[in-house]
Structures are given as C-alpha cells and as structure tokens.
C-alpha positions as a LaTeX table, in Angstrom:
\begin{tabular}{lrrr}
\hline
Residue & $x$ (\AA) & $y$ (\AA) & $z$ (\AA) \\
\hline
Met1 & 0.00 & 0.00 & 0.00 \\
Thr2 & 1.40 & 3.37 & $-0.97$ \\
Asp3 & 1.75 & 6.10 & 1.62 \\
Gln4 & $-0.71$ & 8.30 & $-0.29$ \\
Leu5 & $-3.33$ & 5.53 & $-0.54$ \\
Glu6 & $-2.92$ & 4.80 & 3.14 \\
Arg7 & $-3.41$ & 8.48 & 3.98 \\
Asp8 & $-6.48$ & 8.61 & 1.72 \\
Leu9 & $-8.04$ & 5.60 & 3.42 \\
Ile10 & $-7.30$ & 7.01 & 6.86 \\
Ala11 & $-8.87$ & 10.33 & 5.89 \\
Leu12 & $-11.94$ & 8.55 & 4.52 \\
Phe13 & $-12.29$ & 6.50 & 7.69 \\
Glu14 & $-11.98$ & 9.60 & 9.86 \\
Glu15 & $-14.63$ & 11.36 & 7.76 \\
Arg16 & $-17.07$ & 8.45 & 8.10 \\
Ala17 & $-16.33$ & 8.07 & 11.81 \\
Ala18 & $-16.98$ & 11.77 & 12.32 \\
Gln19 & $-20.41$ & 11.33 & 10.76 \\
Ala20 & $-21.27$ & 8.91 & 13.56 \\
Asp21 & $-19.66$ & 10.96 & 16.30 \\
Val22 & $-22.93$ & 12.51 & 17.35 \\
Pro23 & $-24.17$ & 12.94 & 20.91 \\
Pro24 & $-25.33$ & 9.71 & 22.56 \\
Val25 & $-28.88$ & 10.96 & 22.13 \\
Pro26 & $-28.55$ & 12.52 & 18.66 \\
Met27 & $-30.72$ & 15.19 & 17.11 \\
Asp28 & $-33.85$ & 13.90 & 15.41 \\
Leu29 & $-32.49$ & 14.31 & 11.91 \\
Phe30 & $-35.66$ & 13.32 & 10.16 \\
Ala31 & $-38.48$ & 14.91 & 12.16 \\
Thr32 & $-38.64$ & 18.64 & 11.47 \\
Pro33 & $-41.37$ & 20.99 & 12.76 \\
Ala34 & $-44.34$ & 21.35 & 10.44 \\
Ala35 & $-43.68$ & 25.02 & 9.78 \\
Asp36 & $-40.06$ & 24.56 & 8.68 \\
Pro37 & $-39.92$ & 24.60 & 4.87 \\
Arg38 & $-36.20$ & 23.82 & 4.83 \\
Trp39 & $-36.85$ & 20.10 & 5.18 \\
Thr40 & $-36.40$ & 19.36 & 1.48 \\
Arg41 & $-36.21$ & 16.15 & $-0.42$ \\
Arg42 & $-32.55$ & 16.80 & $-1.11$ \\
Arg43 & $-31.83$ & 17.19 & 2.61 \\
Thr44 & $-33.71$ & 14.00 & 3.38 \\
Leu45 & $-31.71$ & 12.01 & 0.85 \\
Ala46 & $-28.35$ & 13.55 & 1.72 \\
Leu47 & $-28.34$ & 12.89 & 5.46 \\
Gly48 & $-26.20$ & 9.82 & 4.88 \\
Leu49 & $-26.03$ & 6.21 & 5.98 \\
Ala50 & $-24.50$ & 6.88 & 9.38 \\
Ala51 & $-27.94$ & 7.88 & 10.71 \\
Ala52 & $-30.35$ & 7.32 & 7.82 \\
Ala53 & $-29.95$ & 3.57 & 7.85 \\
Ala54 & $-31.89$ & 3.30 & 11.08 \\
Val55 & $-35.27$ & 3.01 & 9.33 \\
Ala56 & $-37.06$ & 3.49 & 12.60 \\
Ala57 & $-34.77$ & 0.72 & 13.75 \\
Val58 & $-36.49$ & 0.23 & 17.09 \\
Ala59 & $-39.62$ & $-0.93$ & 15.29 \\
Val60 & $-38.26$ & $-2.75$ & 12.23 \\
Pro61 & $-37.20$ & $-5.95$ & 14.00 \\
Ile62 & $-40.64$ & $-6.50$ & 15.53 \\
Gly63 & $-42.52$ & $-5.53$ & 12.39 \\
Leu64 & $-41.82$ & $-6.11$ & 8.73 \\
Ala65 & $-38.38$ & $-7.53$ & 9.37 \\
Asn66 & $-39.87$ & $-10.57$ & 11.11 \\
Arg67 & $-42.74$ & $-11.55$ & 8.88 \\
Gly68 & $-41.45$ & $-15.06$ & 8.45 \\
Asp69 & $-39.21$ & $-16.62$ & 5.86 \\
Asp70 & $-40.49$ & $-14.65$ & 2.87 \\
Pro71 & $-38.06$ & $-14.47$ & $-0.02$ \\
Ala72 & $-36.06$ & $-11.26$ & $-0.17$ \\
Pro73 & $-37.05$ & $-8.51$ & $-2.60$ \\
Pro74 & $-35.51$ & $-8.84$ & $-6.04$ \\
Thr75 & $-32.24$ & $-7.02$ & $-6.58$ \\
Lys76 & $-30.79$ & $-5.43$ & $-9.69$ \\
Asp77 & $-28.15$ & $-8.17$ & $-9.88$ \\
Pro78 & $-29.54$ & $-11.73$ & $-10.13$ \\
Glu79 & $-26.16$ & $-13.05$ & $-8.95$ \\
Leu80 & $-26.71$ & $-11.58$ & $-5.49$ \\
Pro81 & $-28.30$ & $-13.92$ & $-2.95$ \\
His82 & $-31.59$ & $-12.81$ & $-1.38$ \\
Gly83 & $-32.63$ & $-13.07$ & 2.21 \\
Ile84 & $-34.06$ & $-9.99$ & 3.91 \\
Ser85 & $-37.54$ & $-8.58$ & 4.38 \\
Val86 & $-36.33$ & $-5.26$ & 5.84 \\
Pro87 & $-37.97$ & $-2.63$ & 3.58 \\
Tyr88 & $-35.81$ & $-0.27$ & 1.56 \\
Leu89 & $-35.91$ & 2.22 & $-1.33$ \\
Leu90 & $-33.75$ & 1.75 & $-4.41$ \\
Asp91 & $-33.89$ & 3.21 & $-7.92$ \\
Gly92 & $-37.41$ & 4.57 & $-7.58$ \\
Glu93 & $-38.84$ & 1.38 & $-6.10$ \\
Leu94 & $-40.02$ & 0.33 & $-2.65$ \\
His95 & $-38.89$ & $-3.17$ & $-1.73$ \\
Ala96 & $-40.80$ & $-4.83$ & 1.13 \\
Gly97 & $-40.63$ & $-8.58$ & 1.52 \\
Asp98 & $-41.35$ & $-10.05$ & $-1.91$ \\
Leu99 & $-43.02$ & $-6.84$ & $-3.12$ \\
Thr100 & $-41.48$ & $-4.30$ & $-5.50$ \\
Ile101 & $-43.58$ & $-1.15$ & $-5.95$ \\
Pro102 & $-42.68$ & 1.90 & $-8.07$ \\
Thr103 & $-42.69$ & 5.06 & $-5.94$ \\
Thr104 & $-41.43$ & 8.63 & $-5.77$ \\
Ala105 & $-40.98$ & 8.29 & $-2.00$ \\
Ser106 & $-37.80$ & 9.62 & $-0.47$ \\
Ala107 & $-38.18$ & 8.30 & 3.09 \\
Leu108 & $-39.91$ & 5.48 & 4.92 \\
Gln109 & $-41.01$ & 4.63 & 8.43 \\
Val110 & $-41.79$ & 1.27 & 10.01 \\
Thr111 & $-43.79$ & 0.85 & 13.21 \\
Gly112 & $-44.99$ & $-2.57$ & 14.25 \\
Ser113 & $-46.63$ & $-4.04$ & 11.15 \\
Gln114 & $-47.08$ & $-0.64$ & 9.48 \\
Leu115 & $-44.94$ & 0.77 & 6.68 \\
Leu116 & $-45.33$ & 4.45 & 5.73 \\
Val117 & $-43.54$ & 6.33 & 2.96 \\
Thr118 & $-43.35$ & 10.03 & 2.12 \\
Ser119 & $-42.73$ & 12.04 & $-1.01$ \\
Val120 & $-41.48$ & 15.61 & $-0.73$ \\
Asp121 & $-41.53$ & 18.38 & $-3.33$ \\
Glu122 & $-38.18$ & 19.53 & $-4.64$ \\
Asp123 & $-38.68$ & 22.92 & $-2.97$ \\
Gly124 & $-39.66$ & 21.33 & 0.32 \\
Gly125 & $-43.05$ & 23.00 & 0.22 \\
Gly126 & $-45.19$ & 19.89 & 0.32 \\
Val127 & $-45.06$ & 16.38 & 1.72 \\
Ser128 & $-47.49$ & 13.54 & 1.01 \\
Trp129 & $-47.92$ & 10.30 & 2.95 \\
Gln130 & $-48.83$ & 6.76 & 1.95 \\
Arg131 & $-48.94$ & 3.45 & 3.75 \\
Leu132 & $-48.49$ & $-0.08$ & 2.48 \\
Val133 & $-51.79$ & $-1.98$ & 2.38 \\
Gly134 & $-51.49$ & $-5.45$ & 0.90 \\
Asp135 & $-49.53$ & $-5.03$ & $-2.32$ \\
Arg136 & $-50.24$ & $-1.34$ & $-2.92$ \\
Leu137 & $-49.56$ & 2.09 & $-1.43$ \\
Glu138 & $-52.65$ & 3.83 & $-0.03$ \\
Asp139 & $-52.77$ & 7.64 & 0.21 \\
Leu140 & $-53.18$ & 9.27 & 3.64 \\
Pro141 & $-54.44$ & 12.72 & 2.60 \\
Phe142 & $-55.15$ & 13.88 & 6.15 \\
Leu143 & $-51.39$ & 13.78 & 6.81 \\
Asp144 & $-50.41$ & 15.72 & 3.70 \\
Gly145 & $-48.30$ & 18.73 & 4.63 \\
Val146 & $-47.50$ & 17.26 & 8.05 \\
Phe147 & $-43.92$ & 16.51 & 9.07 \\
Gly148 & $-42.78$ & 14.02 & 11.68 \\
Ala149 & $-45.87$ & 11.77 & 11.86 \\
Thr150 & $-45.82$ & 8.48 & 13.74 \\
Val151 & $-48.32$ & 5.60 & 13.79 \\
Thr152 & $-49.36$ & 2.85 & 16.15 \\
Gly153 & $-48.12$ & $-0.66$ & 15.51 \\
Asn154 & $-51.55$ & $-1.79$ & 14.33 \\
Gly155 & $-52.01$ & 1.28 & 12.13 \\
Ala156 & $-55.13$ & 2.47 & 13.93 \\
Leu157 & $-53.85$ & 5.91 & 15.01 \\
Ala158 & $-51.40$ & 8.47 & 13.67 \\
Ala159 & $-49.88$ & 11.42 & 15.56 \\
Ala160 & $-47.89$ & 14.44 & 14.43 \\
Pro161 & $-46.84$ & 17.93 & 15.58 \\
Val162 & $-49.16$ & 20.70 & 14.32 \\
Gly163 & $-49.30$ & 24.49 & 14.46 \\
Ser164 & $-49.65$ & 27.43 & 12.10 \\
Asp165 & $-46.35$ & 29.30 & 12.58 \\
Ala166 & $-44.79$ & 27.00 & 15.16 \\
Thr167 & $-45.48$ & 23.65 & 16.76 \\
Thr168 & $-48.15$ & 24.19 & 19.40 \\
Ser169 & $-49.74$ & 20.78 & 19.88 \\
Val170 & $-49.79$ & 17.08 & 19.11 \\
Arg171 & $-52.69$ & 15.93 & 16.95 \\
Ile172 & $-53.96$ & 12.36 & 16.75 \\
Trp173 & $-55.99$ & 10.97 & 13.85 \\
Asp174 & $-57.98$ & 7.82 & 13.20 \\
Val175 & $-56.14$ & 6.36 & 10.20 \\
Ala176 & $-59.14$ & 4.56 & 8.69 \\
Ser177 & $-61.37$ & 7.66 & 8.54 \\
Gly178 & $-58.86$ & 10.50 & 8.76 \\
Ala179 & $-60.91$ & 12.01 & 11.60 \\
Val180 & $-59.17$ & 13.94 & 14.38 \\
Val181 & $-59.28$ & 11.91 & 17.59 \\
Asp182 & $-57.47$ & 14.30 & 19.91 \\
Thr183 & $-55.41$ & 17.50 & 19.95 \\
Ile184 & $-53.08$ & 17.95 & 22.91 \\
Pro185 & $-51.64$ & 21.44 & 23.50 \\
Leu186 & $-47.98$ & 21.82 & 24.46 \\
Ala187 & $-46.98$ & 24.02 & 27.37 \\
Asp188 & $-43.51$ & 24.61 & 25.87 \\
Gln189 & $-42.74$ & 24.92 & 22.19 \\
Pro190 & $-40.14$ & 22.37 & 21.03 \\
Ser191 & $-36.81$ & 23.69 & 19.81 \\
Gly192 & $-36.97$ & 21.84 & 16.52 \\
Glu193 & $-33.46$ & 20.51 & 17.06 \\
Asp194 & $-34.01$ & 17.80 & 19.63 \\
Pro195 & $-36.38$ & 14.84 & 19.37 \\
Trp196 & $-39.53$ & 15.32 & 21.42 \\
Leu197 & $-42.37$ & 13.30 & 19.84 \\
Trp198 & $-41.13$ & 9.80 & 20.62 \\
Gly199 & $-44.01$ & 7.78 & 19.20 \\
Phe200 & $-46.31$ & 4.93 & 20.22 \\
Asp201 & $-45.34$ & 1.85 & 22.18 \\
Gly202 & $-46.63$ & $-1.64$ & 21.45 \\
Glu203 & $-49.74$ & $-0.99$ & 23.52 \\
Gly204 & $-50.66$ & 2.12 & 21.54 \\
Arg205 & $-49.65$ & 4.68 & 24.18 \\
Leu206 & $-48.08$ & 7.87 & 22.85 \\
Tyr207 & $-44.95$ & 9.47 & 24.39 \\
Trp208 & $-43.62$ & 12.99 & 24.03 \\
Gln209 & $-41.57$ & 15.56 & 25.89 \\
Asp210 & $-43.19$ & 18.91 & 26.74 \\
Gly211 & $-40.27$ & 21.10 & 27.72 \\
Ala212 & $-38.62$ & 19.26 & 30.61 \\
Thr213 & $-41.76$ & 17.23 & 31.33 \\
Gln214 & $-42.26$ & 13.75 & 29.90 \\
Arg215 & $-45.84$ & 12.84 & 29.10 \\
Met216 & $-47.83$ & 9.88 & 27.90 \\
Arg217 & $-51.32$ & 9.51 & 26.43 \\
Thr218 & $-52.92$ & 6.26 & 27.52 \\
Thr219 & $-55.03$ & 4.08 & 25.25 \\
Ala220 & $-58.06$ & 5.49 & 27.09 \\
Gly221 & $-57.09$ & 9.00 & 26.03 \\
Asp222 & $-55.83$ & 10.23 & 29.39 \\
Val223 & $-52.68$ & 12.39 & 29.45 \\
Val224 & $-50.34$ & 11.67 & 32.37 \\
Thr225 & $-46.92$ & 12.92 & 33.46 \\
Leu226 & $-44.33$ & 10.17 & 33.70 \\
Arg227 & $-42.45$ & 9.94 & 36.98 \\
Thr228 & $-38.91$ & 9.29 & 35.77 \\
Gly229 & $-36.89$ & 11.33 & 38.25 \\
Glu230 & $-33.62$ & 12.49 & 36.70 \\
Leu231 & $-33.97$ & 10.13 & 33.75 \\
Arg232 & $-34.99$ & 11.53 & 30.38 \\
Phe233 & $-36.41$ & 10.01 & 27.21 \\
Ala234 & $-33.88$ & 8.38 & 24.90 \\
Gly235 & $-36.17$ & 6.30 & 22.68 \\
Leu236 & $-38.55$ & 3.34 & 22.58 \\
Ser237 & $-37.86$ & $-0.35$ & 22.84 \\
Pro238 & $-40.13$ & $-3.32$ & 22.05 \\
Gly239 & $-40.90$ & $-3.65$ & 25.76 \\
Gly240 & $-41.36$ & 0.01 & 26.68 \\
Ile241 & $-39.34$ & 3.20 & 26.86 \\
Val242 & $-35.60$ & 3.92 & 27.05 \\
Leu243 & $-34.34$ & 6.50 & 29.56 \\
Arg244 & $-30.95$ & 7.90 & 30.37 \\
Arg245 & $-29.27$ & 10.29 & 32.79 \\
Gly246 & $-27.00$ & 13.08 & 31.56 \\
Ser247 & $-23.96$ & 11.83 & 29.67 \\
Glu248 & $-23.98$ & 8.30 & 31.07 \\
Arg249 & $-23.00$ & 5.67 & 28.51 \\
Thr250 & $-25.78$ & 3.31 & 29.49 \\
Ala251 & $-29.56$ & 3.73 & 29.36 \\
Lys252 & $-32.36$ & 2.24 & 31.42 \\
Leu253 & $-35.23$ & 0.24 & 29.98 \\
Gly254 & $-38.52$ & 1.18 & 31.59 \\
Val255 & $-42.13$ & 0.06 & 31.60 \\
Ala256 & $-44.71$ & 2.79 & 32.17 \\
Ser257 & $-48.10$ & 2.30 & 33.81 \\
Asp258 & $-51.21$ & 4.31 & 33.02 \\
Ser259 & $-50.73$ & 6.14 & 36.32 \\
Gly260 & $-47.41$ & 7.59 & 35.14 \\
Ala261 & $-45.21$ & 5.34 & 37.28 \\
Val262 & $-42.16$ & 3.87 & 35.51 \\
Gln263 & $-40.53$ & 0.61 & 36.54 \\
Glu264 & $-36.97$ & $-0.09$ & 35.37 \\
Ser265 & $-36.57$ & $-3.42$ & 33.61 \\
Gly266 & $-32.96$ & $-3.53$ & 32.44 \\
Glu267 & $-29.98$ & $-1.60$ & 31.13 \\
Val268 & $-28.49$ & $-1.24$ & 27.65 \\
Pro269 & $-25.51$ & 0.59 & 26.11 \\
Val270 & $-26.10$ & 4.05 & 24.66 \\
Ser271 & $-25.81$ & 3.98 & 20.89 \\
Thr272 & $-26.11$ & 6.07 & 17.76 \\
Thr273 & $-28.19$ & 3.44 & 15.94 \\
Val274 & $-30.11$ & 0.48 & 17.38 \\
Ala275 & $-32.02$ & $-2.40$ & 15.81 \\
Trp276 & $-34.06$ & $-4.50$ & 18.24 \\
Arg277 & $-34.63$ & $-8.21$ & 17.60 \\
Asn278 & $-37.06$ & $-8.36$ & 20.51 \\
Ser279 & $-37.24$ & $-6.91$ & 24.01 \\
Gly280 & $-34.13$ & $-8.86$ & 25.05 \\
Leu281 & $-31.78$ & $-8.65$ & 22.08 \\
Met282 & $-30.48$ & $-5.65$ & 20.16 \\
Ala283 & $-27.80$ & $-4.79$ & 17.62 \\
Tyr284 & $-26.22$ & $-1.42$ & 18.30 \\
Gln285 & $-23.60$ & 0.85 & 16.80 \\
Ala286 & $-20.99$ & 2.18 & 19.19 \\
Pro287 & $-20.69$ & 5.98 & 19.05 \\
Ala288 & $-17.83$ & 7.28 & 16.89 \\
Ser289 & $-16.21$ & 3.92 & 16.14 \\
Gly290 & $-18.65$ & 2.46 & 13.64 \\
Leu291 & $-18.38$ & $-0.92$ & 15.38 \\
Val292 & $-21.54$ & $-3.00$ & 15.74 \\
Ser293 & $-22.31$ & $-5.51$ & 18.49 \\
Val294 & $-25.26$ & $-7.64$ & 19.48 \\
Tyr295 & $-26.22$ & $-7.13$ & 23.12 \\
Asp296 & $-28.20$ & $-9.56$ & 25.28 \\
Val297 & $-30.12$ & $-7.53$ & 27.86 \\
Ala298 & $-30.51$ & $-10.38$ & 30.35 \\
Ser299 & $-26.89$ & $-11.56$ & 30.41 \\
Gly300 & $-25.08$ & $-8.41$ & 29.35 \\
Lys301 & $-23.15$ & $-10.41$ & 26.75 \\
Arg302 & $-21.79$ & $-8.49$ & 23.75 \\
Thr303 & $-21.10$ & $-10.23$ & 20.45 \\
Pro304 & $-19.13$ & $-8.16$ & 17.91 \\
Ile305 & $-20.31$ & $-8.11$ & 14.29 \\
Thr306 & $-17.70$ & $-7.96$ & 11.55 \\
Val307 & $-17.96$ & $-7.82$ & 7.76 \\
Asp308 & $-15.03$ & $-8.55$ & 5.47 \\
Asp309 & $-13.33$ & $-5.46$ & 4.02 \\
Ala310 & $-15.68$ & $-3.00$ & 5.75 \\
Phe311 & $-14.51$ & $-0.23$ & 8.06 \\
Phe312 & $-17.91$ & 1.16 & 9.07 \\
Leu313 & $-21.16$ & $-0.72$ & 9.81 \\
Thr314 & $-24.70$ & 0.47 & 10.47 \\
Pro315 & $-27.38$ & $-1.95$ & 11.73 \\
Val316 & $-30.72$ & $-1.56$ & 9.92 \\
Gly317 & $-32.80$ & $-4.47$ & 11.24 \\
Trp318 & $-33.03$ & $-8.21$ & 11.68 \\
Ser319 & $-33.85$ & $-10.97$ & 9.22 \\
Gly320 & $-34.79$ & $-13.90$ & 11.41 \\
Asp321 & $-31.72$ & $-14.50$ & 13.56 \\
Glu322 & $-29.40$ & $-12.51$ & 11.30 \\
Val323 & $-28.41$ & $-8.88$ & 11.76 \\
Val324 & $-28.76$ & $-6.81$ & 8.60 \\
Val325 & $-26.09$ & $-4.11$ & 8.29 \\
Val326 & $-24.92$ & $-1.59$ & 5.74 \\
Ala327 & $-21.19$ & $-2.10$ & 5.25 \\
Gln328 & $-19.17$ & 0.87 & 4.00 \\
Asp329 & $-15.78$ & 0.67 & 2.37 \\
Val330 & $-13.93$ & 2.40 & $-0.47$ \\
Gly331 & $-16.01$ & 0.63 & $-3.13$ \\
Pro332 & $-19.75$ & $-0.07$ & $-3.49$ \\
Gln333 & $-21.80$ & $-0.02$ & $-0.32$ \\
Arg334 & $-23.11$ & $-3.43$ & 0.68 \\
Val335 & $-26.15$ & $-4.69$ & 2.56 \\
Val336 & $-25.02$ & $-7.80$ & 4.41 \\
Ala337 & $-26.83$ & $-10.29$ & 6.64 \\
Val338 & $-24.67$ & $-11.63$ & 9.49 \\
Asp339 & $-25.39$ & $-14.52$ & 11.84 \\
Pro340 & $-24.01$ & $-13.32$ & 15.21 \\
Thr341 & $-23.80$ & $-16.89$ & 16.52 \\
Thr342 & $-21.73$ & $-18.41$ & 13.73 \\
Gly343 & $-20.26$ & $-15.25$ & 12.19 \\
Leu344 & $-21.42$ & $-16.37$ & 8.74 \\
Gln345 & $-22.26$ & $-13.48$ & 6.43 \\
Arg346 & $-23.91$ & $-13.17$ & 3.04 \\
Leu347 & $-24.22$ & $-10.34$ & 0.58 \\
Val348 & $-27.78$ & $-9.19$ & $-0.07$ \\
Leu349 & $-27.28$ & $-6.25$ & $-2.42$ \\
Glu350 & $-24.89$ & $-3.49$ & $-3.41$ \\
Phe351 & $-25.39$ & 0.18 & $-4.23$ \\
Ala352 & $-23.10$ & 3.02 & $-5.24$ \\
Val353 & $-21.59$ & 5.26 & $-2.58$ \\
Asp354 & $-23.17$ & 8.35 & $-4.17$ \\
Asp355 & $-26.66$ & 6.81 & $-4.45$ \\
Pro356 & $-29.39$ & 8.07 & $-2.11$ \\
Ala357 & $-29.54$ & 6.06 & 1.10 \\
Val358 & $-31.54$ & 2.87 & 0.55 \\
Phe359 & $-32.70$ & 3.00 & 4.18 \\
Pro360 & $-33.76$ & 6.64 & 4.60 \\
Ser361 & $-35.84$ & 6.91 & 7.74 \\
Leu362 & $-38.47$ & 9.46 & 8.62 \\
Gly363 & $-39.71$ & 10.49 & 12.03 \\
Gly364 & $-36.81$ & 9.28 & 14.14 \\
Thr365 & $-33.20$ & 8.25 & 14.26 \\
Gly366 & $-33.71$ & 4.77 & 15.62 \\
Ala367 & $-31.18$ & 5.78 & 18.25 \\
Leu368 & $-30.93$ & 5.63 & 22.02 \\
\hline
\end{tabular}
C-alpha cells in the first residue's frame, strides 16, 4: 500500500467516523417541525447512511423484518443472494418482503406491522404520505403537509406535531377515517433541534416531551406525566421506553403504567443506531467507532459483528436470527446479513456510494 493511498483511506475513515460521532442521544435528523420549509427532499436524501440507515430501527425488528421466511425482494443483480424482508428504497422502487412497488418516496417509516412512505416536493413546500396496504400504497391525505408523523403498531392511530407558525400541539388521527381523535396542547414549544415526539409503544400509548416534562397519552385518552426522576427520554424499545441520565454511557429500559409510574426493567448501552430483535436482544452501533455488536439484555453479553473489508457498519434491522447491516468501504456499499452466533455473512445487495440512502428513515433516528 502506498503512503498516499494509506493516507487517503485514513482520511476517509476519519470522515465516516466523524459522521457517527454525534451525541449519545442525537438530534432527530428526520423529524422537522411542520412550519419549517427547509426540510427538502434533497436534505432528506443527503443525510447519509450513518444515521439514515436506522429506518425506525427500534420498530423494524418486531414488524416487517420478522414476517417469516419470505423471499427477499428482487435485486438489480440476479447473482446476489436474497434473504431480507427489511424494507428499503432503491432506484425509484419500494422493496418490502417479496413486493417491489414503483414510488417517488424519499423516506420510509416502520412501526410494528405498518410501513409508511413520504414524497417531498423539490422545494420542500409539500409532503405527502402513503402506507403499504397489501400489495399497494394507499394515500393518507389527512397527513399531507404534516412533518414528523408516527403511527401505532396496528395502524389504527397516527400522531404528528401541528401548528400554524410553530409547533403548538400534538394531533392524533384515526387512520381509517382521517378524523381527528385528539389535539393535545404543548406548554412549551419544542426547539426543533431535539427529538420530542417519541411515538407509540406496542400498547398504543403515545410518548412525548413537553419542555422538561415527559408525558404519555394512555389508550383510554388520558394524558399523564411520567415519573422518571432524573432520567430523560432516549427512545422506545419493544418492551417500553428507554431512559438515560446526563452523559452516562448506558440507558435504562422502563415500563410505564397508566398512572405515570415507571418501573426499570434492564440496562443497555447508549448507541447512535439500534435495531431491536425483541425486548431482550439488540444490535447497536458504538458511538464514533462504527463498530456494531449484538447485546443480550438479560446476560449483558456483547457479540461483535464484523464484515469482510468493511470499516464502518450500520445496523438496519433483523432478518430472522441474522443482523442486517450496511457495510461501507472504499467501493460499493453493501447490505449484508450476518449470523451473530456463527459469524457467517452473506451479501444481499450493493449500491453506489453516491446513491441516495436505501434505508432513509423518517420520524426518528432509531437511536438511544
């Protein structure tokens, strides 16, 4: 290896590592206040794999990524083996399981069994929403123009920040009819830089942060204040919420009751990107290093994930017992499925380094 090539590779690695060197609880790159017209399609596509590959990673493993042993979506190269059902966008098509659907969508979101996609005007002045129903995309006109929406795992309710000139409330809709179910005013206007509308848990309860206060809407429609002490929201997990204190490098798993009480149920490492297999197993990306490990919540065991000739990995979901990662190197970017038990890996597909992210997520970073 020449000295110049070595310096070039080192510089490239440092650049990619810097992209992941975000705070342990990173900014919500994909959820921008409704009144901010700067959230353009170009910005959405250019955010990069280091964060974009999350695809609402907390929800993917318990939703579309685990729908059985369906064959993987077709790829552009018939020589590449198939084997994932994690949805992605590539060359103007949505791939979900064995479906391939033409679309102009630039971002997607997975929650439970629900897959939503959005298309944004070039000038950022309009956004339209659709959801996957069977083998087609169904329009959700009541969400048009809304940024940062989230849905329940069963698709019954959708929530999003609303306001004329600034975000003033959280609105909840019935997805089937488009009717407004509830509008909850905020005491403090969000900054627009930090995540605050965290989404629905598996039970259909909605979580958000109103200033320094953490709140939850129960399935009965009651709004309660969560009693978390010094702990603050850091995300959702399949079993509940994720909380952390200050700059600590670990986060607490918690289960909230309808009264607002929160019971701790475990501890996990803080990460820039997380993909949950279930409530007890997660793949996470270590901040700054680009290293990925599988973490067992019960035992605390960490299993490192490696991919040949890759210097930076991002977990995007699970395919059965395999972790699906985007592997970055100096050539084409690869989507690889890795068995953490045996270490066996297989190539799923490749895409060019300057292509739009195939896993662009909307409405959250998938991070702790």
